[in-house]
Coordinates of C-alpha atoms in Angstrom, one line a residue:
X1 CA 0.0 0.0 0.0
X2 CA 1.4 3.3 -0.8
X3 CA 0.5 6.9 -0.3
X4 CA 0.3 9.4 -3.4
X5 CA 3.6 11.2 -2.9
X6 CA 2.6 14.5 -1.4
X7 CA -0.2 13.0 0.8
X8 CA 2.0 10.2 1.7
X9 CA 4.6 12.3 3.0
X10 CA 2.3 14.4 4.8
X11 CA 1.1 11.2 6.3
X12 CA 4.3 9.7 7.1
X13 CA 5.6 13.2 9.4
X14 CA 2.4 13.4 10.8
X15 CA 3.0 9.7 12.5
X16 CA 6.6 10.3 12.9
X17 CA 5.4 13.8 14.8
X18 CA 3.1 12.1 16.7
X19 CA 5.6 9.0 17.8
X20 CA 8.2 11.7 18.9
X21 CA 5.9 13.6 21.1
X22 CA 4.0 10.4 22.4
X23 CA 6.8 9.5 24.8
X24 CA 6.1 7.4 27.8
X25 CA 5.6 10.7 30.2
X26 CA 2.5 11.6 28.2
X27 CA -0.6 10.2 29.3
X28 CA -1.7 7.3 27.3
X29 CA -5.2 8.5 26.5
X30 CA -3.4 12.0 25.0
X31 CA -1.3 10.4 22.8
X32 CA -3.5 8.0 21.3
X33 CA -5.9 11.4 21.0
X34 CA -2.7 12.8 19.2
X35 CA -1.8 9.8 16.9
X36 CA -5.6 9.5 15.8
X37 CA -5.6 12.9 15.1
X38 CA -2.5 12.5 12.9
X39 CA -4.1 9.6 11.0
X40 CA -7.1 12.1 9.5
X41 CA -4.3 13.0 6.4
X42 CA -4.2 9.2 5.7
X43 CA -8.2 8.6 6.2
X44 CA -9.5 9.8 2.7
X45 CA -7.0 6.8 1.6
X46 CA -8.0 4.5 3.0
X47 CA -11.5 4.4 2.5
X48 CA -12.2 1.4 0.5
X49 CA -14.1 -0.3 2.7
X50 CA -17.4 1.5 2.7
X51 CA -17.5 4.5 4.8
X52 CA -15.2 3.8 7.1
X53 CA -11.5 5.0 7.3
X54 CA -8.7 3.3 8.6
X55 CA -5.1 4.4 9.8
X56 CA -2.5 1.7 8.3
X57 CA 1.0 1.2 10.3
X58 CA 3.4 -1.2 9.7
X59 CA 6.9 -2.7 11.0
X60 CA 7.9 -1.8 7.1
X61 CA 7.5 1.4 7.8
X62 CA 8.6 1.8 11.4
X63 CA 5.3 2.4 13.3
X64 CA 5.9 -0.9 15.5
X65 CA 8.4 -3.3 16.4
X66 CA 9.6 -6.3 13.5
X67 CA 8.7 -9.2 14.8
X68 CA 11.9 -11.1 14.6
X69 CA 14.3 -13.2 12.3
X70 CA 12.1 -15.4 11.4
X71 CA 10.0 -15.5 7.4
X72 CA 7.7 -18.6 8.8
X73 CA 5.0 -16.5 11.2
X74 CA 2.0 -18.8 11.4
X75 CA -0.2 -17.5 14.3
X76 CA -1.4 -14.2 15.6
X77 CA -3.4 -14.5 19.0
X78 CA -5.3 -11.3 20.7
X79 CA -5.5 -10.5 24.6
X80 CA -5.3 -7.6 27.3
X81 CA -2.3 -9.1 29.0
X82 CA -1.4 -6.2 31.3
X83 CA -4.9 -5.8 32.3
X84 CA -4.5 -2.1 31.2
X85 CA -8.0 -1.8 29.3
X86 CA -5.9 -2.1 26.3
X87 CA -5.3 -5.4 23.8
X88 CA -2.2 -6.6 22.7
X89 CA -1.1 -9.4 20.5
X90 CA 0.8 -12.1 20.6
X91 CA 3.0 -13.4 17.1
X92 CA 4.1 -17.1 16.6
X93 CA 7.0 -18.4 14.5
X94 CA 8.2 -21.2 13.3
X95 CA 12.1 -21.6 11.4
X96 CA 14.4 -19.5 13.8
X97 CA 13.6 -18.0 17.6
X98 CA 12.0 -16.4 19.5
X99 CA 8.9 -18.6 18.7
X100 CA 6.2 -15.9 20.6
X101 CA 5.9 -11.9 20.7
X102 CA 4.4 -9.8 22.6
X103 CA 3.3 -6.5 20.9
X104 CA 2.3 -4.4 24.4
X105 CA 0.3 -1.4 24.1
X106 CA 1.9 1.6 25.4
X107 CA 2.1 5.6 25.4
X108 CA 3.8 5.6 21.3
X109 CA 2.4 2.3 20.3
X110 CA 3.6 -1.0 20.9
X111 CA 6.7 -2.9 23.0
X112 CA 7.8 -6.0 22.4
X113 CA 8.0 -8.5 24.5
X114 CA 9.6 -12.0 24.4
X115 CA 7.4 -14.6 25.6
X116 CA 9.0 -17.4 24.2
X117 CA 12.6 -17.0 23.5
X118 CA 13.5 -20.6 22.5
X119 CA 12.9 -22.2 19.0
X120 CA 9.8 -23.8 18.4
X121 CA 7.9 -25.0 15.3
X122 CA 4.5 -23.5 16.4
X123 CA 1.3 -24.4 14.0
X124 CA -1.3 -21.8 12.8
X125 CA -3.6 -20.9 15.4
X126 CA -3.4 -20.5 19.0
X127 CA -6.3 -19.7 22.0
X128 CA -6.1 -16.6 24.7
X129 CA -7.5 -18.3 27.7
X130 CA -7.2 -18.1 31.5
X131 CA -5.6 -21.9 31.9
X132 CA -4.2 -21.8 35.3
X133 CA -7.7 -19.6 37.1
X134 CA -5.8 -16.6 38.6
X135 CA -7.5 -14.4 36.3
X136 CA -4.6 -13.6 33.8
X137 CA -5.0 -14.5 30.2
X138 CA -3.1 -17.2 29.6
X139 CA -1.7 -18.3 26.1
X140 CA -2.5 -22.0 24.0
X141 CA -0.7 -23.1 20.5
X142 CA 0.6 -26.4 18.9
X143 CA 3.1 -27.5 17.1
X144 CA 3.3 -28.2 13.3
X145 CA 4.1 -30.9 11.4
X146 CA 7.7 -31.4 12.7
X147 CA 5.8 -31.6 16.2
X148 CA 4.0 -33.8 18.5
X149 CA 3.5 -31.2 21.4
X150 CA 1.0 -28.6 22.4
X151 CA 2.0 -25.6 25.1
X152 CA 0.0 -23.3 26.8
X153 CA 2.2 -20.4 28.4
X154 CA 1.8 -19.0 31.8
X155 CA 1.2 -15.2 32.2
X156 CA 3.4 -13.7 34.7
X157 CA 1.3 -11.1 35.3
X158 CA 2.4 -8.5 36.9
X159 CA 6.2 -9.2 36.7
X160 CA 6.6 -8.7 33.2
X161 CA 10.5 -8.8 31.4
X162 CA 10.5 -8.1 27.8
X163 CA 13.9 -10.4 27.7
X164 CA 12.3 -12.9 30.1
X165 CA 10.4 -16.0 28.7
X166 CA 6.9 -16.9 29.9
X167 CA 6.6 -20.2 31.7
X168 CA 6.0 -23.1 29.8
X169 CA 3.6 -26.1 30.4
X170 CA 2.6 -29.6 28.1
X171 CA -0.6 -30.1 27.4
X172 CA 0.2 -32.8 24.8
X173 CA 3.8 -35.1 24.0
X174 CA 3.6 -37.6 21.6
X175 CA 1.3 -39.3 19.4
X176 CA 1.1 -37.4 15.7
X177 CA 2.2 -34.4 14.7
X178 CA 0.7 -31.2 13.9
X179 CA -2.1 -29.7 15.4
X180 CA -3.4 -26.4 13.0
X181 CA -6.5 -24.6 15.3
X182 CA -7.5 -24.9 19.0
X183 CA -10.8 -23.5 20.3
X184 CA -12.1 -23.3 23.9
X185 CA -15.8 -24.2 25.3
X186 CA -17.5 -26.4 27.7
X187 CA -18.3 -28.8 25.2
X188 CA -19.1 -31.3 27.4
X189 CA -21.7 -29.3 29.2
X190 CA -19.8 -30.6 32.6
X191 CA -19.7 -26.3 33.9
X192 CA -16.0 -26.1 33.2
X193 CA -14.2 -25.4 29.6
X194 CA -12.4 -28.1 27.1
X195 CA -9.8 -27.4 24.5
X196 CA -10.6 -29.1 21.5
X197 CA -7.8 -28.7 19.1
X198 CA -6.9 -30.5 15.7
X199 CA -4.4 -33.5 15.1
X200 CA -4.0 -33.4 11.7
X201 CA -1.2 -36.1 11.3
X202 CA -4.1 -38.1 13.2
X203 CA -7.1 -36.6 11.2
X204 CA -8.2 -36.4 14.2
X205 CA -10.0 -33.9 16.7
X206 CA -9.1 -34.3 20.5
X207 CA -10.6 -32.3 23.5
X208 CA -8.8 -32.2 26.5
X209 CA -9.9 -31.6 29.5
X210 CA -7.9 -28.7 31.6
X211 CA -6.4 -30.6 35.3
X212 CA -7.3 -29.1 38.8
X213 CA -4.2 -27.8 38.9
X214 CA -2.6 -27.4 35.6
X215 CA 0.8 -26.0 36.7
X216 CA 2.5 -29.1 37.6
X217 CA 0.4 -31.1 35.4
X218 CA 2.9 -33.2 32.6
X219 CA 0.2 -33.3 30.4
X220 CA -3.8 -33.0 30.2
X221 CA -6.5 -35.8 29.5
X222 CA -7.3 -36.3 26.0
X223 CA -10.2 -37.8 24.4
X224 CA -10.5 -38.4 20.8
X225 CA -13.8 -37.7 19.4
X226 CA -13.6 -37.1 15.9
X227 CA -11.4 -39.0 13.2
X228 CA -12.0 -38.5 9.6
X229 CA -12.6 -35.9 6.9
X230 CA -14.1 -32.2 6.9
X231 CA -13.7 -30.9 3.5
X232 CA -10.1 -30.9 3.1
X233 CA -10.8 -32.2 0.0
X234 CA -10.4 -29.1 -2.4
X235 CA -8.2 -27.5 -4.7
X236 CA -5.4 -26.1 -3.8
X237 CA -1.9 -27.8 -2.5
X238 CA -2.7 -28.4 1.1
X239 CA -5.1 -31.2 1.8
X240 CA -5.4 -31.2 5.6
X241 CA -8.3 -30.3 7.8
X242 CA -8.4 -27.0 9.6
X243 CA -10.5 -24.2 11.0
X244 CA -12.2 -24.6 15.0
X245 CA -15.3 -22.4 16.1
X246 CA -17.3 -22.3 19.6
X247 CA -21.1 -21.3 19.1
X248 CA -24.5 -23.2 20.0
X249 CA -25.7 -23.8 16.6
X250 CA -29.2 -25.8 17.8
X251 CA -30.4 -22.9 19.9
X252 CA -30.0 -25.7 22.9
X253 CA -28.2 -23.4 25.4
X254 CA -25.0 -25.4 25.0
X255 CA -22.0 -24.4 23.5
X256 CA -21.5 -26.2 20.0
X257 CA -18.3 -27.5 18.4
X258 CA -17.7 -26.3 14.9
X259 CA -14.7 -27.4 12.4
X260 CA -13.5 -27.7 8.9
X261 CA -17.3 -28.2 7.3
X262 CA -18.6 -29.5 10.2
X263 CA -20.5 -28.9 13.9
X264 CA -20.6 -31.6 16.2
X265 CA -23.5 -32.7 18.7
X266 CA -22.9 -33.9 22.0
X267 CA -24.5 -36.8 22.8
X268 CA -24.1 -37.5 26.2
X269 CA -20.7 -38.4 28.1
X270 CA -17.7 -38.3 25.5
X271 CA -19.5 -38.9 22.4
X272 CA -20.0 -36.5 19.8
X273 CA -21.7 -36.8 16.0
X274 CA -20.7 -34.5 13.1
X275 CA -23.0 -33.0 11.5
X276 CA -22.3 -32.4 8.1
X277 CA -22.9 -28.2 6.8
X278 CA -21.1 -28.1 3.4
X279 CA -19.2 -29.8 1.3
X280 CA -15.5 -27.0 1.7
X281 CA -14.2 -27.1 4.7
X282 CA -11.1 -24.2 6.1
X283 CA -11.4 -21.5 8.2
X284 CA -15.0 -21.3 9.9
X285 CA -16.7 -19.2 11.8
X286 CA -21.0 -18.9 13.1
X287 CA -22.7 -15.8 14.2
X288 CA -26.3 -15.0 14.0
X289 CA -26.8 -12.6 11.0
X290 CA -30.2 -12.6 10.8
X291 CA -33.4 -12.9 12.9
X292 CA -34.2 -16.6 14.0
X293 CA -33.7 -19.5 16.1
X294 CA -30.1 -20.8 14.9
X295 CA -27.4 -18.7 13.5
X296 CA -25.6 -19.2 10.9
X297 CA -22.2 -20.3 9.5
X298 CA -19.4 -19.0 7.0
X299 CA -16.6 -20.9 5.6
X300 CA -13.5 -19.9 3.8
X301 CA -11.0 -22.5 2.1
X302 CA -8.0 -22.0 4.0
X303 CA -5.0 -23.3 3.4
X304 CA -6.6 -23.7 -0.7
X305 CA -9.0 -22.5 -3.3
X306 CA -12.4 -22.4 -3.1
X307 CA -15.1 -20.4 -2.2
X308 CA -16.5 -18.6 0.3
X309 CA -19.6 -19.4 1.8
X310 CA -22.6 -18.6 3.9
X311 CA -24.5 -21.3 5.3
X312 CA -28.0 -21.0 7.0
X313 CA -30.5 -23.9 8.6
X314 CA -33.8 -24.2 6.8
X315 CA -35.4 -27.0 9.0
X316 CA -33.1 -29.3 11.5
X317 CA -29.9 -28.0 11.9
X318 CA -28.9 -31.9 12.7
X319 CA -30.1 -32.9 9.2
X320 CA -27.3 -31.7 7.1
X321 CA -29.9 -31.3 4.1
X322 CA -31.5 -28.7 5.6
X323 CA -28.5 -26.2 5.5
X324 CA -28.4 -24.4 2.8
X325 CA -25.2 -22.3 1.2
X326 CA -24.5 -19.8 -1.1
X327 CA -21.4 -17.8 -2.5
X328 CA -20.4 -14.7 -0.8
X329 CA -18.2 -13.6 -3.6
X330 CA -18.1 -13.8 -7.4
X331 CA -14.8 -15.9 -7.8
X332 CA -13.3 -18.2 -5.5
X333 CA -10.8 -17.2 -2.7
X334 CA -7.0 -18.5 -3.0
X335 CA -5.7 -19.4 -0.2
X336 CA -8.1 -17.7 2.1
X337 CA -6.7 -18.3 5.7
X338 CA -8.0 -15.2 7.4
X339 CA -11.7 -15.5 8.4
X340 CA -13.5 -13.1 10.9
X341 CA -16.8 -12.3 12.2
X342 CA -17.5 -8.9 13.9
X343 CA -19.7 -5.6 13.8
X344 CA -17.0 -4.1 12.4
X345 CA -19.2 -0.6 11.6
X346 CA -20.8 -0.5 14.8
X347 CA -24.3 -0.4 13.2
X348 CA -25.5 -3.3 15.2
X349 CA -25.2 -6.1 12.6
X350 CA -22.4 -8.8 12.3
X351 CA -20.1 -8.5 9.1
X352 CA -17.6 -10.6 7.9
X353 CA -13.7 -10.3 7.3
X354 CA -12.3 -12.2 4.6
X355 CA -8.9 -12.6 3.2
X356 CA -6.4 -14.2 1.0
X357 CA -2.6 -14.9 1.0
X358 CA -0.5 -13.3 -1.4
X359 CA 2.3 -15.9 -0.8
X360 CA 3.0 -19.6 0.6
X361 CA 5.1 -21.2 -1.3
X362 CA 8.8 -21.3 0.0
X363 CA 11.1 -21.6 -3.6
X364 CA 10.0 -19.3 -5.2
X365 CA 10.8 -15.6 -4.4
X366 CA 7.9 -14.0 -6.6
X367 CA 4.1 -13.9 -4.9
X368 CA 1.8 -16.8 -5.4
X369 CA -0.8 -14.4 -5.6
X370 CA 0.2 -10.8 -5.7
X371 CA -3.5 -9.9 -6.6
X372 CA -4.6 -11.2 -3.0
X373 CA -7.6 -9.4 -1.9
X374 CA -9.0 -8.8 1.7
X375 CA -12.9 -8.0 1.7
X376 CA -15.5 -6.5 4.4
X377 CA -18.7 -7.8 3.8
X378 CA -21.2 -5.4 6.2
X379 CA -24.5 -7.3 7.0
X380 CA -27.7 -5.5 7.4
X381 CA -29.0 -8.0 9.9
X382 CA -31.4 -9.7 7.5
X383 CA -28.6 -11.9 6.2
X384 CA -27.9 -9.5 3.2
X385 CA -23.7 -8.1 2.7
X386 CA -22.7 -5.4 0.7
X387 CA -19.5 -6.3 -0.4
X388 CA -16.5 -3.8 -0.3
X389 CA -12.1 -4.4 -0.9
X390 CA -10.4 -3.7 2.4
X391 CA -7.0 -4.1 1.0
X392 CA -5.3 -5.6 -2.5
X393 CA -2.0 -6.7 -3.4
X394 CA -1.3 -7.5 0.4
X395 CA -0.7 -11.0 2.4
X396 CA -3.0 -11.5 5.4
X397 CA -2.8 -15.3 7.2
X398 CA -4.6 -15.5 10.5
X399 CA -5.9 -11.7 10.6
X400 CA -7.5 -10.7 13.7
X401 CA -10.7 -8.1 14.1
X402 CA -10.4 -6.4 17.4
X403 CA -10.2 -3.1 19.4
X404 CA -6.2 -2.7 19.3
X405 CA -5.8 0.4 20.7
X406 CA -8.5 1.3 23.2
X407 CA -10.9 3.3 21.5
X408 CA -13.8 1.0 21.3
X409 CA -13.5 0.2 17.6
X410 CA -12.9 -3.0 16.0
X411 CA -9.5 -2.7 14.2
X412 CA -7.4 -5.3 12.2
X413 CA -4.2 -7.1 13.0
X414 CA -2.2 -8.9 9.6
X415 CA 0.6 -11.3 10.2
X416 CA 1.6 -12.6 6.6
X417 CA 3.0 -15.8 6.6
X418 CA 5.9 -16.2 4.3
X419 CA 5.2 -12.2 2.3
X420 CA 7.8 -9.4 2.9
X421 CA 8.5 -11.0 6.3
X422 CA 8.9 -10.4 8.7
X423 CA 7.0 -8.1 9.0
X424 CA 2.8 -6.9 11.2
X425 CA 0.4 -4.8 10.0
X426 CA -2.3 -3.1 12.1
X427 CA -5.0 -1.0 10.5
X428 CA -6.7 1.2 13.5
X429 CA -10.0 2.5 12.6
X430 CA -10.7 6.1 12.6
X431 CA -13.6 7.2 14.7
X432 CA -16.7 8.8 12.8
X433 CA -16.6 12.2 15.0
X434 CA -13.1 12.4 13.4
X435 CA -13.7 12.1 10.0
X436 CA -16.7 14.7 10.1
X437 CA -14.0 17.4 11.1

């Protein structure tokens, strides 16, 4: 992305002004007031997506912290880690250490914290939870395909070191490799939260169950309750399943277990059956979009080609005949590994983020897919989107939708996997009252 040359440099000091004079002494709330200010030169560029206008920094151009050495980042998880009212974001790698970041919010942006300093082949995906009970968000990924481990780190909270690793715990040694997605929910309707995560070098789903005590704990329960298929089976080079949600999709009052093209009912005790929703499986996500009893589900391909999809129930939503699909967009998504759902206007109705990699292949140094496209779709709450480009000719993988700096807004966090790495990108929006000025 890059600013026509006058207005870009205009843009450019403004940030620089603003990062100079944002130094820690200044109270958080006035500098932030101070850098949004500064980001009304860039707004009338960035205004793609519908009406709203977005302020983009990067670590390309200096407005945070590069992530590290390494060009394999695979997961991007957000939190409020400092219980400061403020998120920050935690950066996996894979390929060379540290294998976690900490981006923590402060007075001219973002620190960065090591969390992890050791190397690591962390997998794509990752959960913010609070694992241990002492009311600190605590952090869950798993290891790739060179891997047969999952981790869940311990936040020190308060005693935080940027050049001091968090503590490390097992959840899982041994057995297959590779676990790509982990979600959290009391799946088992037992009053106390699972993690269900992915096995793929099983095809395999596990849940395990979190111990009394999980600090000393070598590793957790585990239960397998899914082997098989969901709708790996698609174009595109990778043919592994993928993509965990948490939402009750019978309108039961009990949290629901979605992934790759399917949801899963419980059945009593340890046993679930998957319900079939589509054909694709990848990146999923459920939300209720429109009026009615059951909400509804949207799946993007992933880690491949395909399309992307909104499902809705017409009858039983454990009769997979009775969910019926439809194509969000007018060509098919490649490689669309960044799936969110969010009121990202603030107009009271969810909306969807979608978008594509621009590179994954390691051999080549060109892009895979330089045209990669990010989209908003904004619903109007009756299960209608009007579509509109975020962003093209950029790499998101694992893109996040949240409030990133405080203000109340959804924002957007990108992570790229393999393009111009390393490297983060974080589009803040710009309030309303701002843009009338």
């Amino acid at each position: 992305m890059n600013f026509p040359p006058l207005a870009g440099w205009r843009a450019r000091q403004s940030i620089a002004a603003a990062r100079d004079v944002a130094k820690p002494s200044i109270p958080k709330e006035k500098a932030r007031a101070f850098l949004a200010a500064a980001a009304l030169l860039i707004a009338p560029l960035a205004g793609q997506a519908g009406q709203l206008h977005w302020q983009h920094l990067s670590s390309a151009t200096g407005d945070l912290p590069v992530p590290g050495t390494s060009t394999q980042q695979t997961g991007a998880v957000v939190g409020d880690f400092a219980h400061d009212g403020t998120n920050g974001f935690v950066l996996s790698f894979r390929q060379k250490a540290p294998a976690l970041v900490w981006y923590r919010p402060a007075a001219h942006g973002w620190d960065r914290f090591v969390i992890e300093s050791n190397f690591l082949s962390i997998e794509a995906g990752g959960v913010v939870f609070d694992v241990d009970g002492d009311g600190h968000p605590d952090i869950i990924f798993g290891g790739d395909w060179q891997s047969d481990e999952v981790w869940w780190w311990e936040n020190p909270y308060p005693n935080f070191d940027p050049n001091v690793s968090w503590k490390r715990h097992l959840i899982k040694k041994g057995g297959a490799t590779q676990h790509h997605d982990q979600v959290i929910g009391d799946f088992l309707g037992t009053g106390k939260p699972q993690l269900a995560f992915w096995n793929q070098g099983a095809k395999a789903i596990f849940l395990a169950e979190i111990p009394a005590d999980p600090r000393p704990a070598e590793s957790w329960p585990l239960t397998k309750i899914f082997s098989g298929g969901a709708g790996e089976a698609h174009s595109g080079e990778f043919h592994y399943a993928e993509g965990m949600a948490a939402c009750d999709i019978d309108g039961d009052g009990k949290v629901d277990l979605l992934a790759g093209n399917l949801w899963f009912k419980h059945r009593g005790g340890k046993k679930f059956d998957p319900i079939q929703i589509g054909p694709i499986g990848g990146r999923i996500a459920a939300g209720k979009f429109k009026p009615g009893k059951y909400p509804q589900v949207v799946i993007a391909p992933g880690d491949g080609d395909g399309p992307l999809r909104f499902y809705e129930c017409t009858g039983n939503p454990e009769n997979s005949r009775d969910w019926v699909g439809r194509n969000l967009l007018e060509r098919d998504m490649i490689h669309g590994h960044s799936l969110q759902v969010a009121d990202i206007d603030g107009d009271g109705h969810l909306d969807i983020f979608a978008a594509e990699m621009a590179k994954w292949s390691e051999g080549r140094p060109d892009d895979d897919n330089p045209k990669a496209t990010a989209w908003i779709l904004f619903g109007d709450g009756n299960g209608n989107f009007r579509e509109t480009v975020f962003a093209t000719g950029v790499g998101f993988h694992e893109a996040r939708v949240a409030d990133l700096n405080g203000d109340g807004l959804p924002d957007i966090l990108d992570k790229p996997y393999n393009w111009k790495v390393p490297r983060v990108d974080v589009w803040l929006q710009i309030p309303a009252t701002q843009n009338a000025r």
